mmCIF file of C-alpha atoms in Angstrom:
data_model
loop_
_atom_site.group_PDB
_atom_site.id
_atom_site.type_symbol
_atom_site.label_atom_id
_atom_site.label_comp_id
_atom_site.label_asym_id
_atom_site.label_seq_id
_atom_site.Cartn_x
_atom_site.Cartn_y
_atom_site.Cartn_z
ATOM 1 C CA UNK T 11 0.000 0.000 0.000
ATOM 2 C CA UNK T 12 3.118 2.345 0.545
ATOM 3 C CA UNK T 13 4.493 1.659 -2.512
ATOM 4 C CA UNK T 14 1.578 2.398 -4.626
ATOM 5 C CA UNK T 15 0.773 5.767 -2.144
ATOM 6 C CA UNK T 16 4.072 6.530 -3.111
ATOM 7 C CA UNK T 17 3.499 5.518 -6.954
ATOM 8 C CA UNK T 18 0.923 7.680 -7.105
ATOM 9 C CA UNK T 19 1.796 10.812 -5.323
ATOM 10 C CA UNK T 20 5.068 11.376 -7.730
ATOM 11 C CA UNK T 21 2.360 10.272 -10.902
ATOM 12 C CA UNK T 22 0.792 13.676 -9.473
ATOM 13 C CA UNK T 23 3.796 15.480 -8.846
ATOM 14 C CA UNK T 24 4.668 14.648 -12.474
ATOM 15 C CA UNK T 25 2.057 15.849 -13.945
ATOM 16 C CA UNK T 26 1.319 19.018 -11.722
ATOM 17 C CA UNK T 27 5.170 19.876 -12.960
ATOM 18 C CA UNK T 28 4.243 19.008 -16.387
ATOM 19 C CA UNK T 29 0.999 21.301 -16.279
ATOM 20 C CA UNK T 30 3.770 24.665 -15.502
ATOM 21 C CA UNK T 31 6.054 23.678 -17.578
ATOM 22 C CA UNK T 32 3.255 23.940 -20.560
ATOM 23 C CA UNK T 33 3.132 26.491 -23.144
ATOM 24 C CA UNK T 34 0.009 27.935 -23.400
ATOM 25 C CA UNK T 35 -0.741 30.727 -25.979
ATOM 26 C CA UNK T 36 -0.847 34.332 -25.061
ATOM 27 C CA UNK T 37 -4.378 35.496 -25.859
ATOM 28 C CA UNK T 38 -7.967 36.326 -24.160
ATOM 29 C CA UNK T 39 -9.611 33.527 -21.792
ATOM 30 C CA UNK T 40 -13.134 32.136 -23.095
ATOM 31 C CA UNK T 41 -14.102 32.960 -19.294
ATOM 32 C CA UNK T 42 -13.102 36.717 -19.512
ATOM 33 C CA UNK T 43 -15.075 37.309 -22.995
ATOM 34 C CA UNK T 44 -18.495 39.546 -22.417
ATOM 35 C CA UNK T 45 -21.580 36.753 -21.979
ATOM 36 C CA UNK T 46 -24.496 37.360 -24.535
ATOM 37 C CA UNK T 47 -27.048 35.054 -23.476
ATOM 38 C CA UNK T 48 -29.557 34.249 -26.159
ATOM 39 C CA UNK T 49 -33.160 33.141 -25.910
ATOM 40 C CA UNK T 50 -35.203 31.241 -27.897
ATOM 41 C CA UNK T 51 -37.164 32.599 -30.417
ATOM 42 C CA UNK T 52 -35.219 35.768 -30.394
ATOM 43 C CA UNK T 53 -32.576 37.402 -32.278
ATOM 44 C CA UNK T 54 -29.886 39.508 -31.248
ATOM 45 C CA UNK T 55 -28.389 42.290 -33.294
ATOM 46 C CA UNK T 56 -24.645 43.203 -32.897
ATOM 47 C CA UNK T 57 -24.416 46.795 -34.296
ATOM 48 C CA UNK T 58 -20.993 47.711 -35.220
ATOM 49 C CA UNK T 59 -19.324 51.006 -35.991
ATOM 50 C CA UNK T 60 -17.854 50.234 -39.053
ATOM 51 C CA UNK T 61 -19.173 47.872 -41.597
ATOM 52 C CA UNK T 62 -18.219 44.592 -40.766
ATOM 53 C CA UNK T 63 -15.528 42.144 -42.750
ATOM 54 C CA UNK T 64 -15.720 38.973 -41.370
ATOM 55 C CA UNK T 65 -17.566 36.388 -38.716
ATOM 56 C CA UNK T 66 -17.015 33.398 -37.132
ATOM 57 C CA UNK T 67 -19.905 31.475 -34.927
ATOM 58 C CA UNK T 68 -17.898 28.496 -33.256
ATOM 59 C CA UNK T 69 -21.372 26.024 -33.012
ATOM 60 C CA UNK T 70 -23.362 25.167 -35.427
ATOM 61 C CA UNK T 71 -26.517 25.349 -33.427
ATOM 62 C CA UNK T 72 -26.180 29.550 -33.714
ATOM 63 C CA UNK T 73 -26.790 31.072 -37.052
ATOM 64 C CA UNK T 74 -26.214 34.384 -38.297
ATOM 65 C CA UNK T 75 -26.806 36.865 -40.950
ATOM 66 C CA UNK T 76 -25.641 40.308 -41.966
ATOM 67 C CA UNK T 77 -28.709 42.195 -42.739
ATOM 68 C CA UNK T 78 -26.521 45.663 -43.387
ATOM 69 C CA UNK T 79 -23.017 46.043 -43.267
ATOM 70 C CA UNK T 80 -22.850 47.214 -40.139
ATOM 71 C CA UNK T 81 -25.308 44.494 -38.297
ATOM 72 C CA UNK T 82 -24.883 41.148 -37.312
ATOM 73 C CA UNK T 83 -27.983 39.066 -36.286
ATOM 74 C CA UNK T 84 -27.902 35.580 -34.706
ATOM 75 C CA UNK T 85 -30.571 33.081 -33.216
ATOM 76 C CA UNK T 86 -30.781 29.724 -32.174
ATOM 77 C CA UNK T 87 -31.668 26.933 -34.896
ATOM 78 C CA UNK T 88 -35.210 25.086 -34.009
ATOM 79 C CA UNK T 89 -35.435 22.345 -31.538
ATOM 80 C CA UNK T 90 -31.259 22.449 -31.041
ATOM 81 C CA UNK T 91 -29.996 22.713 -27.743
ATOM 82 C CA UNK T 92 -26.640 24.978 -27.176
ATOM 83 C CA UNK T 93 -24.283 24.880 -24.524
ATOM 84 C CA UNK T 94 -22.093 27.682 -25.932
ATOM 85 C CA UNK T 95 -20.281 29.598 -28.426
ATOM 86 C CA UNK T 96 -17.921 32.037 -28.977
ATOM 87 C CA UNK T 97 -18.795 34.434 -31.810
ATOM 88 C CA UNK T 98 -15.856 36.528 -33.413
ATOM 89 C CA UNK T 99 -16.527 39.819 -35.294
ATOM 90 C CA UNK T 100 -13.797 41.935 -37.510
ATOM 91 C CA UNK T 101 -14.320 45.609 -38.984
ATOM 92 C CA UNK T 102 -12.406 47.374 -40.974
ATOM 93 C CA UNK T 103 -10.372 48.348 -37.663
ATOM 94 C CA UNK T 104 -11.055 46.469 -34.690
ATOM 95 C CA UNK T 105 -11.350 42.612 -34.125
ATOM 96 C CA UNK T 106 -13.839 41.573 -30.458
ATOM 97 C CA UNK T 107 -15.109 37.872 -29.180
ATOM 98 C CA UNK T 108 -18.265 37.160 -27.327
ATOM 99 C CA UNK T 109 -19.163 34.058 -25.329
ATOM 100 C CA UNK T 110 -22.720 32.976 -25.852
ATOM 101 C CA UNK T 111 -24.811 31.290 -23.551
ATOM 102 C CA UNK T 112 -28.116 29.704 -24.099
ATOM 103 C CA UNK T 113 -30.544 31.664 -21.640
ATOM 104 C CA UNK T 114 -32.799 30.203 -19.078
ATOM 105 C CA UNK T 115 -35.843 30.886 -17.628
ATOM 106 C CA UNK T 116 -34.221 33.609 -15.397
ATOM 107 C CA UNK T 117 -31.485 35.154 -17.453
ATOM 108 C CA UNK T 118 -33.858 35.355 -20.096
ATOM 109 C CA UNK T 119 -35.613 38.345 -18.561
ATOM 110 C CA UNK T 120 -32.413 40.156 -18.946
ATOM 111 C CA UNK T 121 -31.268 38.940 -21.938
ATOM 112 C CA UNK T 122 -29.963 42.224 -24.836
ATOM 113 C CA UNK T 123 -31.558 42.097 -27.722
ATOM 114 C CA UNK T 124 -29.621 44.556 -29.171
ATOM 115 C CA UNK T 125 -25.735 45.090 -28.473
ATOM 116 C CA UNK T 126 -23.493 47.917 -29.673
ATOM 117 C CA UNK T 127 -19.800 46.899 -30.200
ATOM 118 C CA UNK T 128 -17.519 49.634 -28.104
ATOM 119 C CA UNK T 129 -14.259 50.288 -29.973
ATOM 120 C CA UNK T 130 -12.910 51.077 -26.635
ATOM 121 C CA UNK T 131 -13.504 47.343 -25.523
ATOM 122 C CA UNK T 132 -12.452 45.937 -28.952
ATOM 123 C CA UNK T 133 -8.514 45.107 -30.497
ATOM 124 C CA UNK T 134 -6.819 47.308 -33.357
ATOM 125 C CA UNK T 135 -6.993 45.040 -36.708
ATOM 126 C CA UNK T 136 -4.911 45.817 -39.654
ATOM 127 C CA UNK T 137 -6.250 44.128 -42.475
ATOM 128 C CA UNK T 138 -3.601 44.447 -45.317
ATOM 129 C CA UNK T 139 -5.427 46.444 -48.247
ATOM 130 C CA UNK T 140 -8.666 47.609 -46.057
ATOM 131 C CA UNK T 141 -7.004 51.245 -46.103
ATOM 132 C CA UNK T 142 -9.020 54.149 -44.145
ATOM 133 C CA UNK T 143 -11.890 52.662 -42.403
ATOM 134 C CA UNK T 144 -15.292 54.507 -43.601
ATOM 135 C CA UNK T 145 -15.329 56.426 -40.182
ATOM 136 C CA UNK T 146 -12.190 57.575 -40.412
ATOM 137 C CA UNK T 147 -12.941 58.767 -44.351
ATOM 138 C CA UNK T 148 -16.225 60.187 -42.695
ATOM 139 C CA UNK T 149 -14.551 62.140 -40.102
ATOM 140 C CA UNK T 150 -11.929 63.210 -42.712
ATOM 141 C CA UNK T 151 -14.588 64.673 -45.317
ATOM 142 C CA UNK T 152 -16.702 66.554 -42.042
ATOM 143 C CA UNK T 153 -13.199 68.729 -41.338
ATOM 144 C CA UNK T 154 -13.097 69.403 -45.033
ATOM 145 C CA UNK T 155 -16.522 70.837 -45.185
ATOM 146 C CA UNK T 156 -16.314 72.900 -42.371
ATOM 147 C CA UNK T 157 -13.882 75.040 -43.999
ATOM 148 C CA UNK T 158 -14.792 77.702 -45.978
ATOM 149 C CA UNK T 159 -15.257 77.112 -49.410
ATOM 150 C CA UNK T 160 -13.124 79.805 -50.282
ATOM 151 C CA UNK T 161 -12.947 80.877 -54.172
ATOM 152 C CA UNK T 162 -13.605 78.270 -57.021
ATOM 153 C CA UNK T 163 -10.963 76.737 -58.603
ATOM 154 C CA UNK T 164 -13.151 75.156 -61.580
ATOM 155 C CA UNK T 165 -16.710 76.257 -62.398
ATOM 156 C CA UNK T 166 -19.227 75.484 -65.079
ATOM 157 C CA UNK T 167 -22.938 75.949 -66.154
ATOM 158 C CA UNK T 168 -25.705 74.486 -67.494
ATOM 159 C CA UNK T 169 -29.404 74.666 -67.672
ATOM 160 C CA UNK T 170 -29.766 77.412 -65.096
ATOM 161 C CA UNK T 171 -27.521 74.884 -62.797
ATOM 162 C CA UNK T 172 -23.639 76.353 -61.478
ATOM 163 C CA UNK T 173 -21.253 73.727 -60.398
ATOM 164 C CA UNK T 174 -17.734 74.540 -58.319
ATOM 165 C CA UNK T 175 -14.999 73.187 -57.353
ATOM 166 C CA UNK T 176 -13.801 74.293 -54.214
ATOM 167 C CA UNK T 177 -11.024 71.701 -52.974
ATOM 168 C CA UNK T 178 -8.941 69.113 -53.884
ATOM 169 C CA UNK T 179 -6.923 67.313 -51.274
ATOM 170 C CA UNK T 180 -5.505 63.734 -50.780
ATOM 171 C CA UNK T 181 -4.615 61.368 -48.136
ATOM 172 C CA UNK T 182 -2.538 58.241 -48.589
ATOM 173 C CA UNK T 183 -4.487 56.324 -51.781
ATOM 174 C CA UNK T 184 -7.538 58.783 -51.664
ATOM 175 C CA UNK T 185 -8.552 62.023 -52.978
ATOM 176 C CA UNK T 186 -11.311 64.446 -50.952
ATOM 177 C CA UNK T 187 -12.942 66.492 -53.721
ATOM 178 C CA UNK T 188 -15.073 69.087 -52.271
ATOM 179 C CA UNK T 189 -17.966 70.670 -54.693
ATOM 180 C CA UNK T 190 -20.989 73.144 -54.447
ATOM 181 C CA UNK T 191 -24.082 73.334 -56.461
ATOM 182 C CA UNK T 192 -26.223 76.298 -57.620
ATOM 183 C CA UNK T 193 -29.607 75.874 -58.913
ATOM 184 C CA UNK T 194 -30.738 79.566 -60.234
ATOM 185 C CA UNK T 195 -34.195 78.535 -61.371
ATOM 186 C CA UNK T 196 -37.392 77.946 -59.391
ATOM 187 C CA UNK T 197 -37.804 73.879 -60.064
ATOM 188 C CA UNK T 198 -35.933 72.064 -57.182
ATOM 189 C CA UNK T 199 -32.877 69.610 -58.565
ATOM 190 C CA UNK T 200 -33.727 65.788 -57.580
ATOM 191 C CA UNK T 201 -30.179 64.213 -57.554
ATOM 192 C CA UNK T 202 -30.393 60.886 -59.415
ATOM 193 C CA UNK T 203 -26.216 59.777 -59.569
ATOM 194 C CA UNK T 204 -23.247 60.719 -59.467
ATOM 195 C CA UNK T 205 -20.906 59.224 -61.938
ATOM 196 C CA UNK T 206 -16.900 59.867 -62.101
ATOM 197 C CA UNK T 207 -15.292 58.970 -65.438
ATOM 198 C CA UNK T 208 -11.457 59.538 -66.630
ATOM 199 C CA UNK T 209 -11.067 60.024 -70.094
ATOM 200 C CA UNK T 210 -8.504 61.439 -72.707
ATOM 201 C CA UNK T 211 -8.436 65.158 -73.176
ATOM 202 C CA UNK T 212 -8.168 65.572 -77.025
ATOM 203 C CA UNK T 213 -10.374 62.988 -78.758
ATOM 204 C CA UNK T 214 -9.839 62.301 -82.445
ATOM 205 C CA UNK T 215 -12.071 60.501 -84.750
ATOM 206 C CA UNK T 216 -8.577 58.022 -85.288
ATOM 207 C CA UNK T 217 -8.525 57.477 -81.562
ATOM 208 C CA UNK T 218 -9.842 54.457 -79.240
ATOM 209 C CA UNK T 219 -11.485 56.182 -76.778
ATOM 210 C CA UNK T 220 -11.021 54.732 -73.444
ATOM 211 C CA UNK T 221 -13.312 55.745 -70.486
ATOM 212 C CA UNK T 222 -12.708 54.538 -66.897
ATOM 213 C CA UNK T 223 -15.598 54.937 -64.393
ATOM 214 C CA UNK T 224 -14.200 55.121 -60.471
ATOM 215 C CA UNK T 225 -16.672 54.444 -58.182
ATOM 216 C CA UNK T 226 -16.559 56.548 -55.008
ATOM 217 C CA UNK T 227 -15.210 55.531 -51.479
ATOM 218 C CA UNK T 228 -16.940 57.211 -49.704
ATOM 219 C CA UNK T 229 -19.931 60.071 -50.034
ATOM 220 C CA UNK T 230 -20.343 62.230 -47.219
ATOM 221 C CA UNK T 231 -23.989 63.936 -47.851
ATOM 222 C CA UNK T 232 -27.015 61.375 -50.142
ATOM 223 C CA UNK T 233 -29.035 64.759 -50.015
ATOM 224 C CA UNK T 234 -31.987 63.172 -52.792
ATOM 225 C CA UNK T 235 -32.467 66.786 -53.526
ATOM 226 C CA UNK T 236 -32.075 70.851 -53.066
ATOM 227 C CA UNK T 237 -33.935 73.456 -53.802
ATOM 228 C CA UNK T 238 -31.056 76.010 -54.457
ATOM 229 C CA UNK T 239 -27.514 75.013 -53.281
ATOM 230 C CA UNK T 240 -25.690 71.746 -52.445
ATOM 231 C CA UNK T 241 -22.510 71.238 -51.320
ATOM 232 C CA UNK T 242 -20.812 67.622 -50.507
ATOM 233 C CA UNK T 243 -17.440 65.809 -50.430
ATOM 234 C CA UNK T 244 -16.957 62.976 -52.661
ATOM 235 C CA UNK T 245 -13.778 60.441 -51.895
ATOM 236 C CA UNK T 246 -12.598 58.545 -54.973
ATOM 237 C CA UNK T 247 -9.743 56.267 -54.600
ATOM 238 C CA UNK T 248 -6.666 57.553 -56.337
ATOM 239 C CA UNK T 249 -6.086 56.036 -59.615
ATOM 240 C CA UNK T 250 -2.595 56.288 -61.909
ATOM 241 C CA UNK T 251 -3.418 58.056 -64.750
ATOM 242 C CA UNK T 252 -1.094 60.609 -66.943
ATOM 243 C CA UNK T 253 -1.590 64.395 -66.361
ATOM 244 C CA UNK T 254 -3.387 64.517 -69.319
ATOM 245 C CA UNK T 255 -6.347 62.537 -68.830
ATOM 246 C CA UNK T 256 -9.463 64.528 -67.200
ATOM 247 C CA UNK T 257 -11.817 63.723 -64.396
ATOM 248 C CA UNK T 258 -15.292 64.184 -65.380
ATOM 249 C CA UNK T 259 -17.400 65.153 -62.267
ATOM 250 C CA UNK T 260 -21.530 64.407 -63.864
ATOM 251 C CA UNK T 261 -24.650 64.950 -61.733
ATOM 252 C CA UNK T 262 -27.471 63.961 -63.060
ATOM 253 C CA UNK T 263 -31.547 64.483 -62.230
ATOM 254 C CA UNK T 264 -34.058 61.821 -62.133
ATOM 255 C CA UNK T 265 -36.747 63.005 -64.171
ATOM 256 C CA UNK T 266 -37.078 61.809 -68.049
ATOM 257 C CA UNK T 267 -36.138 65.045 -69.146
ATOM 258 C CA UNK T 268 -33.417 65.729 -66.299
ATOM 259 C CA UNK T 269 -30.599 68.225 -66.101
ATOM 260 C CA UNK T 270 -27.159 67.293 -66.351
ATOM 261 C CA UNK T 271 -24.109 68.782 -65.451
ATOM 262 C CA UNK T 272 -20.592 67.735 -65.924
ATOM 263 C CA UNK T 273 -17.706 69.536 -64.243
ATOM 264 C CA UNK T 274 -14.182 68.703 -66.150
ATOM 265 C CA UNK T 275 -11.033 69.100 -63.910
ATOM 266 C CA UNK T 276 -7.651 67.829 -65.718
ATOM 267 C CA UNK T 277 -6.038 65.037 -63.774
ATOM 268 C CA UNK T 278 -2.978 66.844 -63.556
ATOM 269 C CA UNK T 279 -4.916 68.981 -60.392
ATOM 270 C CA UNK T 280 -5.672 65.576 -58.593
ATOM 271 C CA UNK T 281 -2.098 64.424 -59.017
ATOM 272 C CA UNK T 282 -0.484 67.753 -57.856
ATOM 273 C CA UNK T 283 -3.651 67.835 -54.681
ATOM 274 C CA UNK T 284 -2.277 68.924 -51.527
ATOM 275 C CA UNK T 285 -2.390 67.042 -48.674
ATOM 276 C CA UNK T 286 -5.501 66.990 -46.607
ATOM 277 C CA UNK T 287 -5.092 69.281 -43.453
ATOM 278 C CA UNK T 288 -6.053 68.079 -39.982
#
């Protein structure tokens, strides 16, 4: 009986040294995540402050959806019983894990429905190629229009409409172009599109024409319509072109019959843009 009290005492001692002696991966405990617990029959909506890039549910017996980019809804599947999960959610910016429980009769009363993600409580993530996150082009374009708009740099008219150009500045791969709007007669403008096109300044009949639509980054303003000026700040993402290719700026109505404006700048201005100030 010695023997085998002895046996088994250095067994443990063996393996309690062999537990410190383990590795374990630096990282954040499943017991120190935030608990969501989730009741039956209900869904709960993560809402995130920047449009979300990726998410992982660990069981099977949660499902989710993105119903916008910024929302993430999960609920239980029918008649499946859940112990837990951990559910992982990247932005643009941040990656955060939460540990979901299956609520009971009592924690059900105070189960969330809805949950805002905190940035404050979430990790930096820098996702190679993601560039400025939409907030941060948000904020970017808001100190750009609260600067004067100061004299125009380009201007044209058409149709009783005025458009200017006020700014152009870049950041990084981007390019803030700030524009205003004048609508001189009495019928109120309902905006329709923007389209941005780059095309070649001389065109000859012997020529291939090539036209390059950019899509914008960002928007700041989706004003569907003034009555008699408009200004907003438009983010494209800057493309290599020569100097002597021109941006074509159009705004276009809705109606059958609608107004359209183009505003030409030569891509030499975007190249040479200043940076933005902060």
């Amino acid at each position: 009986m010695k023997k085998i009290f002895i046996f088994l005492a250095g067994l443990l001692a063996g393996l309690h040294s062999y537990a410190q002696l383990t590795p374990f991966a630096e990282g954040i405990k499943k017991n120190a995540l935030p608990i969501v617990y989730l009741p039956e029959n209900v869904s709960v909506q993560f809402i995130s402050p920047e449009p979300i890039q990726y998410v992982d549910i660990s069981a099977k017996s949660v499902i989710g959806d993105l119903p916008l980019k910024n929302v993430l809804r999960i609920r239980l599947k029918d008649s499946v019983n859940l112990a837990d999960a951990v559910i992982t959610i990247a932005g643009e910016k941040f990656i955060t894990q939460y540990h979901v429980i299956r609520a009971d009769s009592i924690t059900a009363r105070d189960a969330r429905t809805e949950i805002a993600i905190d940035p404050a409580g979430t990790h930096p993530l820098d996702i190679s190629g993601i560039g400025l996150s939409q907030n941060q082009l948000k904020q970017m374009a808001l100190n750009l229009f609260c600067k004067r708009p100061g004299r125009a740099i380009e201007k044209t008219k058409a149709f009783g409409l005025k458009a200017e150009l006020y700014h152009i500045y870049t950041a990084g791969d981007y390019v803030f172009i700030d524009l205003g709007y004048w609508n001189k007669t009495n019928l109120a403008y309902n905006i329709e599109d923007f389209r941005f096109h780059i095309d070649d300044k001389k065109i000859t009949k012997a020529t291939n024409v090539q036209s390059v639509e950019l899509k914008p980054e960002y928007i700041l303003f989706n004003n569907p319509f003034f009555q008699k000026t408009y200004r907003n700040i438009i983010v494209l993402k800057k493309m290599t072109f020569p100097g002597n290719k021109v941006l074509h700026i159009e705004l276009s109505e809705k109606q059958i019959s609608g107004r359209v404006i183009t505003l030409s700048i030569t891509y030499q201005d975007v190249l040479d843009a200043d940076t933005i100030p902060i």
